[in-house]
Each structure stands twice: as C-alpha cells, then as structure tokens.
Short mmCIF file of N, CA and C in Angstrom, two decimals:
data_model
loop_
_atom_site.label_atom_id
_atom_site.label_comp_id
_atom_site.label_asym_id
_atom_site.label_seq_id
_atom_site.Cartn_x
_atom_site.Cartn_y
_atom_site.Cartn_z
N UNK N 1 -4.55 -44.74 21.52
CA UNK N 1 -3.60 -45.29 22.46
C UNK N 1 -3.48 -44.32 23.63
N UNK N 2 -3.27 -44.90 24.81
CA UNK N 2 -3.10 -44.06 25.99
C UNK N 2 -1.78 -44.39 26.67
N UNK N 3 -1.52 -43.76 27.81
CA UNK N 3 -0.26 -43.98 28.53
C UNK N 3 -0.04 -45.44 28.89
N UNK N 4 -1.12 -46.17 29.07
CA UNK N 4 -1.02 -47.59 29.42
C UNK N 4 -0.19 -48.35 28.39
N UNK N 5 -0.29 -47.99 27.11
CA UNK N 5 0.45 -48.68 26.05
C UNK N 5 1.94 -48.64 26.29
N UNK N 6 2.43 -47.55 26.89
CA UNK N 6 3.87 -47.44 27.09
C UNK N 6 4.40 -48.49 28.05
N UNK N 7 3.53 -49.09 28.85
CA UNK N 7 3.99 -50.16 29.74
C UNK N 7 4.38 -51.40 28.93
N UNK N 8 3.97 -51.47 27.68
CA UNK N 8 4.31 -52.60 26.83
C UNK N 8 5.65 -52.40 26.11
N UNK N 9 6.23 -51.23 26.21
CA UNK N 9 7.48 -50.93 25.52
C UNK N 9 8.63 -50.92 26.53
N UNK N 10 9.49 -51.95 26.51
CA UNK N 10 10.62 -51.97 27.44
C UNK N 10 11.52 -50.75 27.22
N UNK N 11 12.06 -50.21 28.29
CA UNK N 11 12.92 -49.04 28.21
C UNK N 11 14.07 -49.20 27.23
N UNK N 12 14.59 -50.42 27.10
CA UNK N 12 15.71 -50.66 26.19
C UNK N 12 15.31 -50.47 24.72
N UNK N 13 14.01 -50.43 24.46
CA UNK N 13 13.54 -50.28 23.08
C UNK N 13 13.04 -48.87 22.77
N UNK N 14 13.16 -47.97 23.71
CA UNK N 14 12.78 -46.58 23.46
C UNK N 14 13.87 -45.93 22.62
N UNK N 15 13.46 -45.29 21.52
CA UNK N 15 14.46 -44.68 20.62
C UNK N 15 14.44 -43.16 20.71
N UNK N 16 13.58 -42.61 21.53
CA UNK N 16 13.48 -41.16 21.75
C UNK N 16 13.03 -40.36 20.54
N UNK N 17 12.19 -40.99 19.73
CA UNK N 17 11.44 -40.29 18.69
C UNK N 17 9.99 -40.54 19.09
N UNK N 18 9.34 -39.56 19.72
CA UNK N 18 8.05 -39.79 20.36
C UNK N 18 6.99 -40.48 19.51
N UNK N 19 6.84 -40.08 18.27
CA UNK N 19 5.82 -40.68 17.42
C UNK N 19 6.11 -42.16 17.18
N UNK N 20 7.37 -42.48 16.95
CA UNK N 20 7.74 -43.88 16.70
C UNK N 20 7.64 -44.69 17.99
N UNK N 21 8.11 -44.15 19.10
CA UNK N 21 8.00 -44.87 20.38
C UNK N 21 6.54 -45.18 20.71
N UNK N 22 5.66 -44.23 20.47
CA UNK N 22 4.24 -44.45 20.74
C UNK N 22 3.69 -45.57 19.86
N UNK N 23 4.10 -45.60 18.61
CA UNK N 23 3.63 -46.65 17.71
C UNK N 23 4.21 -48.01 18.10
N UNK N 24 5.48 -48.04 18.51
CA UNK N 24 6.07 -49.29 18.97
C UNK N 24 5.29 -49.82 20.18
N UNK N 25 5.00 -48.95 21.13
CA UNK N 25 4.25 -49.35 22.32
C UNK N 25 2.88 -49.90 21.91
N UNK N 26 2.22 -49.23 20.98
CA UNK N 26 0.91 -49.69 20.51
C UNK N 26 1.02 -51.06 19.85
N UNK N 27 2.06 -51.27 19.07
CA UNK N 27 2.24 -52.57 18.41
C UNK N 27 2.41 -53.69 19.43
N UNK N 28 3.24 -53.45 20.45
CA UNK N 28 3.42 -54.48 21.48
C UNK N 28 2.13 -54.72 22.25
N UNK N 29 1.36 -53.66 22.49
CA UNK N 29 0.08 -53.84 23.18
C UNK N 29 -0.89 -54.65 22.32
N UNK N 30 -0.91 -54.37 21.03
CA UNK N 30 -1.79 -55.12 20.12
C UNK N 30 -1.39 -56.59 20.04
N UNK N 31 -0.08 -56.85 20.05
CA UNK N 31 0.38 -58.24 20.05
C UNK N 31 -0.10 -58.97 21.30
N UNK N 32 0.05 -58.34 22.45
CA UNK N 32 -0.39 -58.94 23.71
C UNK N 32 -1.90 -59.17 23.69
N UNK N 33 -2.63 -58.20 23.18
CA UNK N 33 -4.09 -58.30 23.12
C UNK N 33 -4.53 -59.43 22.19
N UNK N 34 -3.85 -59.56 21.05
CA UNK N 34 -4.17 -60.64 20.11
C UNK N 34 -3.93 -61.99 20.76
N UNK N 35 -2.83 -62.13 21.46
CA UNK N 35 -2.53 -63.40 22.12
C UNK N 35 -3.60 -63.75 23.16
N UNK N 36 -3.97 -62.78 23.98
CA UNK N 36 -5.00 -63.01 25.01
C UNK N 36 -6.33 -63.36 24.35
N UNK N 37 -6.69 -62.66 23.29
CA UNK N 37 -7.95 -62.94 22.59
C UNK N 37 -7.97 -64.35 22.02
N UNK N 38 -6.86 -64.75 21.42
CA UNK N 38 -6.79 -66.11 20.85
C UNK N 38 -6.92 -67.16 21.95
N UNK N 39 -6.31 -66.91 23.09
CA UNK N 39 -6.41 -67.85 24.21
C UNK N 39 -7.84 -67.86 24.76
N UNK N 40 -8.41 -66.68 24.98
CA UNK N 40 -9.76 -66.59 25.53
C UNK N 40 -10.79 -67.26 24.64
N UNK N 41 -10.64 -67.12 23.33
CA UNK N 41 -11.61 -67.68 22.39
C UNK N 41 -11.19 -69.06 21.86
N UNK N 42 -9.99 -69.48 22.24
CA UNK N 42 -9.44 -70.74 21.74
C UNK N 42 -9.55 -70.82 20.21
N UNK N 43 -9.23 -69.68 19.59
CA UNK N 43 -9.33 -69.60 18.14
C UNK N 43 -8.48 -68.43 17.63
N UNK N 44 -8.18 -68.49 16.36
CA UNK N 44 -7.48 -67.39 15.69
C UNK N 44 -8.46 -66.25 15.52
N UNK N 45 -8.06 -65.05 15.94
CA UNK N 45 -8.93 -63.88 15.87
C UNK N 45 -8.51 -63.03 14.67
N UNK N 46 -9.10 -63.33 13.52
CA UNK N 46 -8.68 -62.71 12.27
C UNK N 46 -8.82 -61.20 12.27
N UNK N 47 -9.92 -60.68 12.79
CA UNK N 47 -10.12 -59.23 12.76
C UNK N 47 -9.02 -58.50 13.54
N UNK N 48 -8.68 -59.01 14.71
CA UNK N 48 -7.61 -58.38 15.50
C UNK N 48 -6.26 -58.52 14.80
N UNK N 49 -6.02 -59.68 14.18
CA UNK N 49 -4.76 -59.88 13.47
C UNK N 49 -4.66 -58.92 12.29
N UNK N 50 -5.76 -58.73 11.57
CA UNK N 50 -5.76 -57.80 10.44
C UNK N 50 -5.54 -56.36 10.91
N UNK N 51 -6.14 -56.00 12.06
CA UNK N 51 -5.92 -54.67 12.61
C UNK N 51 -4.45 -54.47 13.00
N UNK N 52 -3.85 -55.51 13.55
CA UNK N 52 -2.42 -55.46 13.87
C UNK N 52 -1.61 -55.22 12.61
N UNK N 53 -1.95 -55.93 11.54
CA UNK N 53 -1.22 -55.78 10.29
C UNK N 53 -1.35 -54.36 9.74
N UNK N 54 -2.55 -53.80 9.79
CA UNK N 54 -2.76 -52.42 9.33
C UNK N 54 -1.90 -51.47 10.16
N UNK N 55 -1.83 -51.71 11.46
CA UNK N 55 -1.01 -50.87 12.34
C UNK N 55 0.47 -50.99 11.97
N UNK N 56 0.92 -52.20 11.63
CA UNK N 56 2.30 -52.38 11.18
C UNK N 56 2.57 -51.59 9.90
N UNK N 57 1.64 -51.65 8.97
CA UNK N 57 1.80 -50.91 7.71
C UNK N 57 1.87 -49.41 7.99
N UNK N 58 0.96 -48.93 8.82
CA UNK N 58 0.95 -47.49 9.15
C UNK N 58 2.26 -47.08 9.83
N UNK N 59 2.78 -47.96 10.69
CA UNK N 59 4.04 -47.66 11.37
C UNK N 59 5.18 -47.55 10.35
N UNK N 60 5.24 -48.48 9.42
CA UNK N 60 6.29 -48.44 8.39
C UNK N 60 6.16 -47.16 7.56
N UNK N 61 4.93 -46.77 7.26
CA UNK N 61 4.71 -45.53 6.51
C UNK N 61 5.16 -44.31 7.31
N UNK N 62 4.95 -44.33 8.62
CA UNK N 62 5.40 -43.22 9.46
C UNK N 62 6.90 -43.08 9.41
N UNK N 63 7.62 -44.19 9.57
CA UNK N 63 9.08 -44.12 9.53
C UNK N 63 9.56 -43.62 8.18
N UNK N 64 8.94 -44.08 7.11
CA UNK N 64 9.32 -43.62 5.77
C UNK N 64 9.08 -42.11 5.62
N UNK N 65 7.95 -41.65 6.14
CA UNK N 65 7.64 -40.22 6.08
C UNK N 65 8.65 -39.40 6.87
N UNK N 66 8.98 -39.84 8.07
CA UNK N 66 9.94 -39.11 8.88
C UNK N 66 11.31 -39.07 8.20
N UNK N 67 11.69 -40.18 7.57
CA UNK N 67 12.97 -40.21 6.85
C UNK N 67 12.95 -39.23 5.69
N UNK N 68 11.86 -39.22 4.93
CA UNK N 68 11.73 -38.28 3.80
C UNK N 68 11.84 -36.84 4.28
N UNK N 69 11.11 -36.53 5.35
CA UNK N 69 11.11 -35.17 5.87
C UNK N 69 12.49 -34.75 6.36
N UNK N 70 13.28 -35.72 6.84
CA UNK N 70 14.61 -35.42 7.37
C UNK N 70 15.69 -35.54 6.31
N UNK N 71 15.33 -36.05 5.14
CA UNK N 71 16.33 -36.26 4.10
C UNK N 71 17.26 -37.42 4.40
N UNK N 72 16.77 -38.40 5.15
CA UNK N 72 17.57 -39.57 5.52
C UNK N 72 17.32 -40.68 4.50
N UNK N 73 18.39 -41.34 4.05
CA UNK N 73 18.29 -42.46 3.12
C UNK N 73 17.61 -43.62 3.84
N UNK N 74 16.47 -44.03 3.34
CA UNK N 74 15.65 -45.03 4.00
C UNK N 74 15.51 -46.31 3.18
N UNK N 75 16.26 -46.40 2.07
CA UNK N 75 16.06 -47.54 1.17
C UNK N 75 16.26 -48.89 1.84
N UNK N 76 17.40 -49.10 2.48
CA UNK N 76 17.68 -50.40 3.10
C UNK N 76 16.69 -50.69 4.23
N UNK N 77 16.44 -49.71 5.04
CA UNK N 77 15.49 -49.86 6.15
C UNK N 77 14.10 -50.18 5.61
N UNK N 78 13.68 -49.44 4.59
CA UNK N 78 12.38 -49.66 3.98
C UNK N 78 12.25 -51.03 3.34
N UNK N 79 13.35 -51.52 2.76
CA UNK N 79 13.33 -52.88 2.18
C UNK N 79 13.09 -53.93 3.26
N UNK N 80 13.67 -53.72 4.43
CA UNK N 80 13.45 -54.65 5.54
C UNK N 80 11.99 -54.61 5.98
N UNK N 81 11.41 -53.42 5.99
CA UNK N 81 9.99 -53.31 6.33
C UNK N 81 9.14 -54.08 5.32
N UNK N 82 9.42 -53.89 4.02
CA UNK N 82 8.63 -54.56 3.00
C UNK N 82 8.73 -56.07 3.10
N UNK N 83 9.94 -56.58 3.35
CA UNK N 83 10.12 -58.02 3.48
C UNK N 83 9.34 -58.55 4.69
N UNK N 84 9.39 -57.81 5.80
CA UNK N 84 8.65 -58.22 7.00
C UNK N 84 7.15 -58.21 6.72
N UNK N 85 6.65 -57.14 6.12
CA UNK N 85 5.22 -57.05 5.85
C UNK N 85 4.76 -58.17 4.91
N UNK N 86 5.56 -58.45 3.90
CA UNK N 86 5.24 -59.53 2.97
C UNK N 86 5.17 -60.87 3.71
N UNK N 87 6.17 -61.15 4.54
CA UNK N 87 6.21 -62.41 5.28
C UNK N 87 5.05 -62.54 6.25
N UNK N 88 4.73 -61.48 6.95
CA UNK N 88 3.64 -61.53 7.92
C UNK N 88 2.30 -61.66 7.21
N UNK N 89 2.11 -60.92 6.12
CA UNK N 89 0.85 -61.04 5.37
C UNK N 89 0.66 -62.47 4.88
N UNK N 90 1.75 -63.07 4.41
CA UNK N 90 1.68 -64.46 3.93
C UNK N 90 1.26 -65.39 5.06
N UNK N 91 1.90 -65.23 6.23
CA UNK N 91 1.55 -66.08 7.39
C UNK N 91 0.12 -65.84 7.86
N UNK N 92 -0.33 -64.58 7.83
CA UNK N 92 -1.71 -64.30 8.23
C UNK N 92 -2.69 -64.98 7.27
N UNK N 93 -2.38 -64.94 5.98
CA UNK N 93 -3.24 -65.58 4.98
C UNK N 93 -3.28 -67.10 5.15
N UNK N 94 -2.25 -67.67 5.75
CA UNK N 94 -2.19 -69.12 5.96
C UNK N 94 -2.89 -69.56 7.25
N UNK N 95 -3.37 -68.63 8.04
CA UNK N 95 -3.97 -68.95 9.33
C UNK N 95 -5.26 -69.75 9.20
N UNK N 96 -5.85 -69.80 8.01
CA UNK N 96 -7.09 -70.57 7.84
C UNK N 96 -6.83 -72.08 7.85
N UNK N 97 -5.59 -72.49 7.68
CA UNK N 97 -5.25 -73.91 7.69
C UNK N 97 -5.22 -74.43 9.13
N UNK N 98 -5.72 -75.62 9.36
CA UNK N 98 -5.79 -76.15 10.72
C UNK N 98 -4.43 -76.27 11.41
N UNK N 99 -3.39 -76.51 10.66
CA UNK N 99 -2.05 -76.70 11.26
C UNK N 99 -1.34 -75.36 11.52
N UNK N 100 -1.97 -74.26 11.17
CA UNK N 100 -1.36 -72.94 11.36
C UNK N 100 -1.17 -72.66 12.85
N UNK N 101 -0.08 -72.00 13.17
CA UNK N 101 0.28 -71.71 14.56
C UNK N 101 0.26 -70.21 14.80
N UNK N 102 -0.86 -69.71 15.30
CA UNK N 102 -1.00 -68.28 15.53
C UNK N 102 -0.02 -67.80 16.60
N UNK N 103 0.24 -68.63 17.60
CA UNK N 103 1.16 -68.22 18.66
C UNK N 103 2.60 -68.12 18.14
N UNK N 104 2.95 -68.99 17.22
CA UNK N 104 4.25 -68.89 16.57
C UNK N 104 4.36 -67.60 15.77
N UNK N 105 3.27 -67.23 15.12
CA UNK N 105 3.25 -65.98 14.35
C UNK N 105 3.40 -64.78 15.29
N UNK N 106 2.69 -64.79 16.41
CA UNK N 106 2.79 -63.69 17.38
C UNK N 106 4.21 -63.59 17.91
N UNK N 107 4.82 -64.75 18.25
CA UNK N 107 6.21 -64.73 18.74
C UNK N 107 7.15 -64.19 17.67
N UNK N 108 6.92 -64.60 16.42
CA UNK N 108 7.76 -64.12 15.32
C UNK N 108 7.68 -62.60 15.19
N UNK N 109 6.46 -62.05 15.19
CA UNK N 109 6.29 -60.61 15.04
C UNK N 109 6.95 -59.88 16.21
N UNK N 110 6.73 -60.38 17.41
CA UNK N 110 7.31 -59.74 18.59
C UNK N 110 8.84 -59.76 18.53
N UNK N 111 9.40 -60.93 18.17
CA UNK N 111 10.85 -61.05 18.07
C UNK N 111 11.38 -60.13 16.97
N UNK N 112 10.71 -60.15 15.81
CA UNK N 112 11.16 -59.31 14.69
C UNK N 112 11.17 -57.85 15.11
N UNK N 113 10.09 -57.42 15.76
CA UNK N 113 9.97 -56.02 16.15
C UNK N 113 11.05 -55.64 17.16
N UNK N 114 11.28 -56.48 18.16
CA UNK N 114 12.32 -56.19 19.15
C UNK N 114 13.69 -56.09 18.49
N UNK N 115 14.02 -57.06 17.65
CA UNK N 115 15.32 -57.06 16.98
C UNK N 115 15.46 -55.86 16.05
N UNK N 116 14.39 -55.56 15.32
CA UNK N 116 14.42 -54.45 14.38
C UNK N 116 14.63 -53.11 15.10
N UNK N 117 13.96 -52.95 16.22
CA UNK N 117 14.13 -51.70 16.98
C UNK N 117 15.57 -51.59 17.46
N UNK N 118 16.11 -52.67 18.02
CA UNK N 118 17.49 -52.65 18.53
C UNK N 118 18.52 -52.43 17.44
N UNK N 119 18.34 -53.12 16.31
CA UNK N 119 19.36 -53.13 15.27
C UNK N 119 19.16 -52.09 14.18
N UNK N 120 17.95 -51.62 14.00
CA UNK N 120 17.67 -50.69 12.89
C UNK N 120 17.13 -49.35 13.37
N UNK N 121 16.09 -49.39 14.18
CA UNK N 121 15.42 -48.14 14.54
C UNK N 121 16.27 -47.25 15.44
N UNK N 122 17.11 -47.84 16.27
CA UNK N 122 17.99 -47.00 17.10
C UNK N 122 18.95 -46.21 16.21
N UNK N 123 19.47 -46.86 15.16
CA UNK N 123 20.34 -46.16 14.20
C UNK N 123 19.54 -45.14 13.41
N UNK N 124 18.32 -45.50 13.07
CA UNK N 124 17.45 -44.60 12.34
C UNK N 124 17.20 -43.33 13.16
N UNK N 125 16.93 -43.50 14.45
CA UNK N 125 16.71 -42.34 15.32
C UNK N 125 17.95 -41.46 15.38
N UNK N 126 19.12 -42.09 15.43
CA UNK N 126 20.37 -41.30 15.44
C UNK N 126 20.53 -40.55 14.12
N UNK N 127 20.16 -41.18 13.03
CA UNK N 127 20.23 -40.51 11.72
C UNK N 127 19.28 -39.32 11.67
N UNK N 128 18.10 -39.49 12.24
CA UNK N 128 17.15 -38.38 12.28
C UNK N 128 17.74 -37.24 13.10
N UNK N 129 18.33 -37.57 14.25
CA UNK N 129 18.94 -36.56 15.12
C UNK N 129 20.10 -35.88 14.44
N UNK N 130 20.93 -36.65 13.73
CA UNK N 130 22.10 -36.09 13.05
C UNK N 130 21.69 -35.16 11.91
N UNK N 131 20.50 -35.38 11.38
CA UNK N 131 20.04 -34.53 10.27
C UNK N 131 19.43 -33.23 10.78
N UNK N 132 19.44 -33.05 12.10
CA UNK N 132 18.83 -31.86 12.67
C UNK N 132 17.33 -31.99 12.76
N UNK N 133 16.85 -33.21 12.69
CA UNK N 133 15.42 -33.47 12.63
C UNK N 133 14.77 -33.52 14.01
N UNK N 134 15.57 -33.64 15.09
CA UNK N 134 14.97 -33.85 16.40
C UNK N 134 13.97 -32.77 16.78
N UNK N 135 14.28 -31.54 16.52
CA UNK N 135 13.35 -30.46 16.84
C UNK N 135 12.07 -30.58 16.04
N UNK N 136 12.20 -30.92 14.76
CA UNK N 136 11.03 -31.09 13.91
C UNK N 136 10.22 -32.29 14.38
N UNK N 137 10.92 -33.38 14.73
CA UNK N 137 10.22 -34.58 15.21
C UNK N 137 9.45 -34.27 16.47
N UNK N 138 10.05 -33.53 17.37
CA UNK N 138 9.37 -33.20 18.62
C UNK N 138 8.15 -32.32 18.34
N UNK N 139 8.28 -31.39 17.42
CA UNK N 139 7.15 -30.54 17.07
C UNK N 139 6.01 -31.37 16.49
N UNK N 140 6.36 -32.33 15.60
CA UNK N 140 5.34 -33.23 15.05
C UNK N 140 4.69 -34.03 16.16
N UNK N 141 5.49 -34.51 17.08
CA UNK N 141 4.97 -35.33 18.18
C UNK N 141 4.00 -34.52 19.03
N UNK N 142 4.34 -33.27 19.30
CA UNK N 142 3.45 -32.43 20.11
C UNK N 142 2.12 -32.20 19.39
N UNK N 143 2.16 -31.92 18.10
CA UNK N 143 0.93 -31.73 17.33
C UNK N 143 0.13 -33.02 17.33
N UNK N 144 0.82 -34.14 17.10
CA UNK N 144 0.17 -35.44 17.05
C UNK N 144 -0.46 -35.77 18.39
N UNK N 145 0.24 -35.53 19.48
CA UNK N 145 -0.30 -35.79 20.82
C UNK N 145 -1.52 -34.92 21.09
N UNK N 146 -1.45 -33.66 20.71
CA UNK N 146 -2.56 -32.75 20.97
C UNK N 146 -3.80 -33.11 20.16
N UNK N 147 -3.61 -33.55 18.92
CA UNK N 147 -4.75 -33.94 18.08
C UNK N 147 -5.37 -35.23 18.57
N UNK N 148 -4.52 -36.17 18.93
CA UNK N 148 -4.95 -37.52 19.28
C UNK N 148 -5.42 -37.62 20.72
N UNK N 149 -4.94 -36.72 21.55
CA UNK N 149 -5.26 -36.82 22.96
C UNK N 149 -4.49 -37.93 23.63
N UNK N 150 -3.53 -38.52 22.92
CA UNK N 150 -2.75 -39.63 23.48
C UNK N 150 -1.63 -39.10 24.33
N UNK N 151 -1.09 -39.99 25.12
CA UNK N 151 0.04 -39.71 25.99
C UNK N 151 -0.38 -38.72 27.01
#
C-alpha cells in the first residue's frame, strides 16, 4: 500500500492508530478496486474478492494483536469481527449463484466497515491510548512503515 490508499479513508474515520488507519485505507481501496473490476469485466471477480477477504482477516488479527499487547479486553469487539467475517465469507461463497448481487455485497462491506470504525474502532483506539499503548503503537507503526516502505 502507498500514500494513495489514504485518499480512500475519509478523515472522519481516522482513529490515529497508524497501523490500523493504514489497513482501513487499504480495505476501502480494495473495495473500490473490486467494484471497478466487476464493472469492467461485467462479472464477479472471485480472486479479488478472496484477496479482500484475506485482508479483512489480517486486519481483524492486527486489532486483536494490538489489544493483547496493550492488555485491552477485546472479547466483544472480536466477536463482532468474527460475526462479520462469517457473514461475508457466506456471501462470498454464494456469489456463484446467478442471482447473487456482488454490488450489494460491496455496499454491505463498505457500510459495515464505516459503521464499525465509527462505533467500535474509535473506542478501541481510545482504549489503546488509555492503556499507555500509544507510544508502543507508534513505535510498531514506524517499524512497520520502514519494513514495508509504505506511507
């Protein structure tokens, strides 16, 4: 991911945890790319959709890891992630049916992600900050940026 991805993340959805913000931006970019690919090919693009799903899983794992490292209770938040992943995986598996609506699925993921960031991740970021984790998070972000060459 490069700086361009951040143009996909509205300022209102920035939670000021660099690693998570970068992943959110990447997810929104992947959603936009999937939609354009489906339109361009007039077909469901399974490989891109599966890559999006893997990115969602990795993002959920990142948040769980950050919570563990900060000693933040992540059970309720993690349960919401699992329910979302289960629902999206089910919908992706149903895309082979002719009546399946890939654009509805893209809208659902985008809406879920926006709502989740506003209602859950902003509180999660505050919990990380309250645990004294902000300095550690920033250090992780710097290492991650330097290794990845991103941002």
